[in-house]
Amino acid sequence: MKYIGIFTLLFFIIDAPIAAQKYFELGGFIGFAGYQGDLTEDPIDIGETKYSFGGFAKYHYSRKLHLRGQFYYGRISGADANSTNPGLRNRDWSFEADLAEISIAAEILPFGKSRIDRVGLFRPQINPFISIGIGLTFTDEDIKYEHNPFKFGERISFPEDEATNNFLIIPIGAGLRFDFTQWTTLAGEFGFRYTQSDYVDGISKNARDAGPDWYFFIGATFSTYIGEQEDYGLD
């Protein structure tokens, strides 16, 4: 939670040029967060998914390309107790972390079309989309390892020397967007974050050291248009 002020400030810095444009929307996100790393085996561990929420501002550059600035908050966790490996279950390590993300992304709607028909009336539409971007994530881990604090006969201590709690991320996602009124939109989305770091859970050398951790958000968004409505030519 101590990083909320940092990523909120960064969001408004990114958001300023977006707000100066004609056609944009503001919205919120609610859903679930999860992670895959040293304390999980399955790509998605349903038992360790936690809550997440966030907000975003989106500029409609064209009907097929939207530019999005967002901040998301979530809680992630993992535990050896979920492992099928008896050795890992006996180690009995676990962690929980608050996770705050700020990112910008390009959202591509390959079948996007004008929301206004030839006679000037709004037409509801459903569009799949994909997105890719870049961002920063801040974490605050709580690692529990008291039951077995030794590795190869040496006592383990945290944090590890190379550990960090901020990460450059590449968010990649997909979803389905439903423009059901002229002013409001619903969407479902799933996005995973490639972190280029093995320290999202705070553990690397003392565990598998198996490469980058990653995490995901899955949920629903609701947004409303602010200012003028877009019109890129009737078709």
CSV table of C-alpha atoms in Angstrom, one decimal:
chain,number,residue,atom,x,y,z
A,1,MET,CA,0.0,0.0,0.0
A,2,LYS,CA,2.9,2.4,0.5
A,3,TYR,CA,3.4,2.6,-3.2
A,4,ILE,CA,-0.1,3.9,-4.0
A,5,GLY,CA,1.0,7.5,-3.9
A,6,ILE,CA,3.9,6.8,-6.3
A,7,PHE,CA,1.9,5.0,-9.1
A,8,THR,CA,-1.0,7.4,-8.7
A,9,LEU,CA,1.3,10.4,-9.4
A,10,LEU,CA,2.8,8.6,-12.4
A,11,PHE,CA,-0.6,7.8,-13.8
A,12,PHE,CA,-1.7,11.4,-13.7
A,13,ILE,CA,1.5,12.4,-15.5
A,14,ILE,CA,0.8,9.9,-18.3
A,15,ASP,CA,-2.9,10.8,-18.2
A,16,ALA,CA,-2.4,14.6,-18.8
A,17,PRO,CA,-1.9,14.5,-22.6
A,18,ILE,CA,-4.7,12.0,-22.9
A,19,ALA,CA,-7.2,14.3,-21.2
A,20,ALA,CA,-6.4,17.1,-23.7
A,21,GLN,CA,-7.9,15.1,-26.6
A,22,LYS,CA,-11.4,15.2,-27.9
A,23,TYR,CA,-12.4,11.5,-27.7
A,24,PHE,CA,-11.7,9.6,-24.6
A,25,GLU,CA,-13.3,7.4,-21.9
A,26,LEU,CA,-12.7,6.8,-18.2
A,27,GLY,CA,-13.3,3.5,-16.6
A,28,GLY,CA,-12.7,1.1,-13.8
A,29,PHE,CA,-11.6,-2.5,-13.4
A,30,ILE,CA,-12.5,-5.2,-10.9
A,31,GLY,CA,-11.4,-8.8,-10.9
A,32,PHE,CA,-8.8,-11.2,-9.8
A,33,ALA,CA,-5.0,-11.4,-9.8
A,34,GLY,CA,-2.7,-14.4,-9.7
A,35,TYR,CA,1.0,-15.3,-10.2
A,36,GLN,CA,3.3,-18.0,-11.5
A,37,GLY,CA,6.8,-18.4,-10.0
A,38,ASP,CA,8.9,-20.2,-7.4
A,39,LEU,CA,6.1,-21.0,-5.1
A,40,THR,CA,3.6,-22.3,-7.6
A,41,GLU,CA,3.6,-25.2,-10.0
A,42,ASP,CA,0.5,-24.7,-12.2
A,43,PRO,CA,0.4,-21.7,-14.6
A,44,ILE,CA,-2.8,-20.6,-12.8
A,45,ASP,CA,-3.4,-21.7,-9.2
A,46,ILE,CA,-7.1,-21.1,-8.6
A,47,GLY,CA,-6.7,-21.5,-4.9
A,48,GLU,CA,-4.2,-18.6,-4.8
A,49,THR,CA,-6.1,-16.0,-6.9
A,50,LYS,CA,-6.8,-12.8,-5.0
A,51,TYR,CA,-8.8,-9.6,-5.6
A,52,SER,CA,-7.7,-6.8,-7.9
A,53,PHE,CA,-9.1,-3.4,-9.0
A,54,GLY,CA,-8.0,-0.4,-11.0
A,55,GLY,CA,-8.8,2.5,-13.3
A,56,PHE,CA,-7.9,3.7,-16.7
A,57,ALA,CA,-8.2,6.5,-19.3
A,58,LYS,CA,-8.4,5.7,-22.9
A,59,TYR,CA,-7.9,7.8,-26.0
A,60,HIS,CA,-9.6,6.7,-29.3
A,61,TYR,CA,-6.9,7.4,-31.9
A,62,SER,CA,-9.1,5.6,-34.5
A,63,ARG,CA,-11.9,3.1,-34.5
A,64,LYS,CA,-9.3,0.3,-34.6
A,65,LEU,CA,-6.7,1.7,-32.3
A,66,HIS,CA,-7.2,3.0,-28.7
A,67,LEU,CA,-4.3,4.2,-26.5
A,68,ARG,CA,-4.7,3.4,-22.8
A,69,GLY,CA,-3.1,4.6,-19.6
A,70,GLN,CA,-4.0,2.5,-16.5
A,71,PHE,CA,-3.2,1.7,-12.9
A,72,TYR,CA,-4.1,-1.6,-11.4
A,73,TYR,CA,-3.8,-2.9,-7.8
A,74,GLY,CA,-3.9,-6.5,-6.8
A,75,ARG,CA,-2.8,-9.1,-4.2
A,76,ILE,CA,-0.9,-12.2,-5.2
A,77,SER,CA,0.2,-15.3,-3.2
A,78,GLY,CA,1.8,-18.7,-3.5
A,79,ALA,CA,2.6,-21.6,-1.2
A,80,ASP,CA,4.6,-24.8,-1.1
A,81,ALA,CA,1.6,-26.4,0.6
A,82,ASN,CA,-0.1,-26.6,-2.9
A,83,SER,CA,2.8,-28.5,-4.4
A,84,THR,CA,2.6,-32.2,-5.5
A,85,ASN,CA,6.3,-32.5,-4.6
A,86,PRO,CA,6.7,-33.9,-1.0
A,87,GLY,CA,10.0,-32.1,-0.6
A,88,LEU,CA,8.4,-28.7,-1.4
A,89,ARG,CA,5.5,-29.4,0.9
A,90,ASN,CA,7.9,-30.2,3.7
A,91,ARG,CA,9.8,-26.9,3.0
A,92,ASP,CA,6.5,-25.1,3.6
A,93,TRP,CA,7.4,-21.6,2.4
A,94,SER,CA,4.7,-19.2,1.4
A,95,PHE,CA,4.3,-15.5,0.4
A,96,GLU,CA,1.8,-12.8,-0.1
A,97,ALA,CA,2.4,-9.5,-1.8
A,98,ASP,CA,0.6,-6.2,-2.6
A,99,LEU,CA,1.1,-5.3,-6.2
A,100,ALA,CA,0.6,-1.9,-7.8
A,101,GLU,CA,1.0,-1.4,-11.5
A,102,ILE,CA,1.0,1.6,-13.8
A,103,SER,CA,1.2,1.1,-17.6
A,104,ILE,CA,0.4,2.4,-21.0
A,105,ALA,CA,-0.8,0.2,-23.9
A,106,ALA,CA,-2.0,0.1,-27.4
A,107,GLU,CA,-5.4,-1.6,-27.7
A,108,ILE,CA,-6.1,-3.0,-31.2
A,109,LEU,CA,-9.7,-3.7,-32.4
A,110,PRO,CA,-9.3,-5.5,-35.7
A,111,PHE,CA,-13.0,-5.4,-36.5
A,112,GLY,CA,-13.7,-1.9,-35.1
A,113,LYS,CA,-16.1,0.3,-37.0
A,114,SER,CA,-17.9,3.6,-36.6
A,115,ARG,CA,-20.3,3.7,-33.7
A,116,ILE,CA,-22.7,5.9,-35.7
A,117,ASP,CA,-24.7,4.6,-38.7
A,118,ARG,CA,-25.5,6.3,-42.0
A,119,VAL,CA,-28.5,8.1,-40.5
A,120,GLY,CA,-26.5,9.4,-37.5
A,121,LEU,CA,-27.8,6.9,-34.9
A,122,PHE,CA,-25.7,5.0,-32.4
A,123,ARG,CA,-25.3,1.3,-33.2
A,124,PRO,CA,-24.3,-1.2,-30.4
A,125,GLN,CA,-21.4,-3.4,-31.3
A,126,ILE,CA,-19.2,-6.2,-29.8
A,127,ASN,CA,-15.5,-6.2,-30.6
A,128,PRO,CA,-12.6,-8.5,-29.7
A,129,PHE,CA,-9.4,-6.7,-28.9
A,130,ILE,CA,-5.7,-7.4,-28.1
A,131,SER,CA,-3.3,-5.1,-26.3
A,132,ILE,CA,0.4,-4.7,-25.7
A,133,GLY,CA,2.3,-2.1,-23.7
A,134,ILE,CA,4.9,-1.2,-21.2
A,135,GLY,CA,4.8,-0.3,-17.5
A,136,LEU,CA,6.1,-0.5,-14.0
A,137,THR,CA,5.1,-2.6,-11.1
A,138,PHE,CA,5.8,-2.1,-7.4
A,139,THR,CA,5.5,-4.9,-4.9
A,140,ASP,CA,5.6,-5.4,-1.1
A,141,GLU,CA,6.3,-9.0,-0.2
A,142,ASP,CA,5.7,-10.9,3.0
A,143,ILE,CA,7.7,-14.2,2.9
A,144,LYS,CA,7.0,-16.9,5.5
A,145,TYR,CA,9.8,-19.5,5.8
A,146,GLU,CA,10.2,-20.3,9.5
A,147,HIS,CA,9.5,-24.0,9.2
A,148,ASN,CA,12.5,-24.8,7.1
A,149,PRO,CA,15.0,-21.8,7.0
A,150,PHE,CA,18.0,-23.8,5.7
A,151,LYS,CA,19.3,-24.7,2.3
A,152,PHE,CA,22.3,-27.0,1.7
A,153,GLY,CA,23.0,-26.7,5.4
A,154,GLU,CA,23.2,-22.9,5.4
A,155,ARG,CA,20.7,-20.7,7.1
A,156,ILE,CA,18.5,-18.7,4.7
A,157,SER,CA,17.8,-15.1,5.1
A,158,PHE,CA,15.6,-12.7,3.2
A,159,PRO,CA,15.6,-10.4,1.3
A,160,GLU,CA,18.2,-11.9,-1.1
A,161,ASP,CA,21.0,-9.6,-2.1
A,162,GLU,CA,19.7,-9.1,-5.6
A,163,ALA,CA,16.1,-8.8,-4.7
A,164,THR,CA,14.1,-5.8,-5.9
A,165,ASN,CA,10.5,-4.6,-5.4
A,166,ASN,CA,10.0,-2.7,-8.6
A,167,PHE,CA,9.9,-4.2,-12.1
A,168,LEU,CA,9.7,-3.2,-15.7
A,169,ILE,CA,6.8,-5.1,-17.3
A,170,ILE,CA,5.4,-5.9,-20.7
A,171,PRO,CA,1.6,-6.3,-20.3
A,172,ILE,CA,-0.1,-8.4,-23.0
A,173,GLY,CA,-3.8,-9.0,-23.1
A,174,ALA,CA,-7.0,-9.8,-24.9
A,175,GLY,CA,-10.7,-9.3,-24.3
A,176,LEU,CA,-14.2,-8.6,-25.6
A,177,ARG,CA,-15.7,-5.1,-25.6
A,178,PHE,CA,-19.4,-4.3,-25.7
A,179,ASP,CA,-20.5,-0.8,-26.6
A,180,PHE,CA,-24.1,-1.1,-25.5
A,181,THR,CA,-25.1,2.6,-25.2
A,182,GLN,CA,-23.6,5.7,-26.8
A,183,TRP,CA,-22.0,6.7,-23.5
A,184,THR,CA,-21.2,3.4,-21.8
A,185,THR,CA,-19.1,0.3,-22.4
A,186,LEU,CA,-18.6,-3.1,-20.7
A,187,ALA,CA,-15.6,-5.4,-21.4
A,188,GLY,CA,-14.1,-8.6,-20.1
A,189,GLU,CA,-10.3,-8.9,-20.3
A,190,PHE,CA,-7.4,-11.1,-19.4
A,191,GLY,CA,-3.9,-9.9,-19.4
A,192,PHE,CA,-0.6,-11.4,-18.3
A,193,ARG,CA,2.6,-9.5,-17.4
A,194,TYR,CA,6.0,-10.5,-18.4
A,195,THR,CA,8.3,-9.1,-15.7
A,196,GLN,CA,11.9,-10.0,-16.8
A,197,SER,CA,12.6,-10.7,-13.1
A,198,ASP,CA,12.5,-13.7,-10.8
A,199,TYR,CA,11.7,-11.6,-7.7
A,200,VAL,CA,8.0,-10.8,-7.9
A,201,ASP,CA,7.6,-13.3,-5.0
A,202,GLY,CA,10.8,-12.1,-3.4
A,203,ILE,CA,12.5,-15.5,-3.9
A,204,SER,CA,15.0,-16.6,-6.5
A,205,LYS,CA,18.4,-18.1,-5.6
A,206,ASN,CA,17.0,-19.8,-2.5
A,207,ALA,CA,14.4,-21.6,-4.5
A,208,ARG,CA,14.3,-22.9,-8.1
A,209,ASP,CA,15.9,-19.8,-9.8
A,210,ALA,CA,13.9,-21.0,-12.8
A,211,GLY,CA,13.5,-17.7,-14.7
A,212,PRO,CA,11.2,-14.8,-14.8
A,213,ASP,CA,8.0,-14.7,-12.6
A,214,TRP,CA,4.9,-13.4,-14.2
A,215,TYR,CA,1.4,-12.4,-13.0
A,216,PHE,CA,-2.0,-11.8,-14.5
A,217,PHE,CA,-5.2,-9.9,-14.1
A,218,ILE,CA,-8.6,-11.2,-15.2
A,219,GLY,CA,-11.9,-9.3,-14.8
A,220,ALA,CA,-14.4,-6.8,-16.1
A,221,THR,CA,-14.3,-3.1,-16.9
A,222,PHE,CA,-16.9,-0.5,-17.1
A,223,SER,CA,-16.3,2.9,-18.8
A,224,THR,CA,-18.0,6.0,-19.9
A,225,TYR,CA,-17.3,8.5,-22.6
A,226,ILE,CA,-16.2,12.0,-21.6
A,227,GLY,CA,-16.6,15.0,-23.9
A,228,GLU,CA,-17.6,14.7,-27.6
A,229,GLN,CA,-18.5,11.5,-29.2
A,230,GLU,CA,-16.1,10.1,-31.9
A,231,ASP,CA,-17.1,10.1,-35.6
A,232,TYR,CA,-14.5,8.8,-38.0
A,233,GLY,CA,-16.7,8.8,-41.1
A,234,LEU,CA,-19.9,6.9,-41.6
A,235,ASP,CA,-19.6,3.5,-43.2
